[in-house]
Amino acid sequence: MGRHTRLESRTAANVASAPMTESARIEVEPDPVPIVLILAATLRRAARTPKLAAAIGHLHGNVALRSTVDPQAATMRFGNGGVTVVRGVSDDADVVIAADVNTMADEKPPKPKVTGAARHLRLALTVGKLLEPPHGTWQQEAERFFTFATTRPGVPKSMRVVCTDDGSELTLGDTPVEYELHGSEHALLSVFCGNSVLGQDLLDGKIFAVGKLAHLAELTGRSLAWILGGE
């Protein structure tokens, strides 16, 4: 979750379809707030997996995610062959997940508090899987992100990525290399999978970079768009 995104905690009654590339129906409210976009993007990543896409289409019930550190909250409403994500904790939420959204992308995040799971166990367990979608290797996810990022001007035309765990590396784009990113496998996956913002992770010392500040600014903007499910 974006650590600087905030929203009002209220429920929107009407919704509109969001852009879709997955087989499952995933919709968001009109004028969606950041946490709604983030959850919808996470569900779309989950829907790359046919089994999880089918789960989205067959689930029934409402699951809310509430931040314990700020007002961010959203509800995923499953039914009618898909899911709609709206702001706030809906009054009819069957399951409520309370978590520190700033630490959800950490390698070992604190365990969230879940209410309603005992009465709606299948719903809670399935949504738990949807919120942690499968991913490829850090190299595969880096290629996905770089392809997305370089559709905009100002992004470096080439980037060298180094995994500090084992020294493995990947060069994206054409040489000579214009930018470098170094980090652990977890840190690289977090950025490239859209779980955290590149610039924030750099400030927090989770990843390290070599290159121009202008390139960092553009990459950070694309990283934020990636998290929000933008195009």
mmCIF file of N, CA, C and O in Angstrom, residues 18 20 22 72 121:
data_model
loop_
_atom_site.group_PDB
_atom_site.id
_atom_site.type_symbol
_atom_site.label_atom_id
_atom_site.label_comp_id
_atom_site.label_asym_id
_atom_site.label_seq_id
_atom_site.Cartn_x
_atom_site.Cartn_y
_atom_site.Cartn_z
ATOM 1 N N ALA A 18 -13.628 -0.526 -14.222
ATOM 2 C CA ALA A 18 -12.254 -0.096 -14.418
ATOM 3 C C ALA A 18 -11.689 -0.833 -15.621
ATOM 4 O O ALA A 18 -12.224 -1.857 -16.032
ATOM 5 N N MET A 20 -9.809 -3.431 -17.770
ATOM 6 C CA MET A 20 -9.565 -4.813 -17.420
ATOM 7 C C MET A 20 -8.693 -5.493 -18.457
ATOM 8 O O MET A 20 -8.817 -5.256 -19.642
ATOM 9 N N GLU A 22 -7.868 -8.882 -17.378
ATOM 10 C CA GLU A 22 -7.991 -10.211 -16.812
ATOM 11 C C GLU A 22 -9.335 -10.820 -17.170
ATOM 12 O O GLU A 22 -10.238 -10.135 -17.637
ATOM 13 N N GLN A 72 -7.182 5.138 5.825
ATOM 14 C CA GLN A 72 -7.400 4.344 4.613
ATOM 15 C C GLN A 72 -8.233 3.092 4.902
ATOM 16 O O GLN A 72 -7.979 2.372 5.869
ATOM 17 N N LEU A 121 -14.999 -18.608 6.863
ATOM 18 C CA LEU A 121 -13.630 -19.092 6.726
ATOM 19 C C LEU A 121 -13.193 -19.178 5.267
ATOM 20 O O LEU A 121 -12.096 -18.731 4.908
#
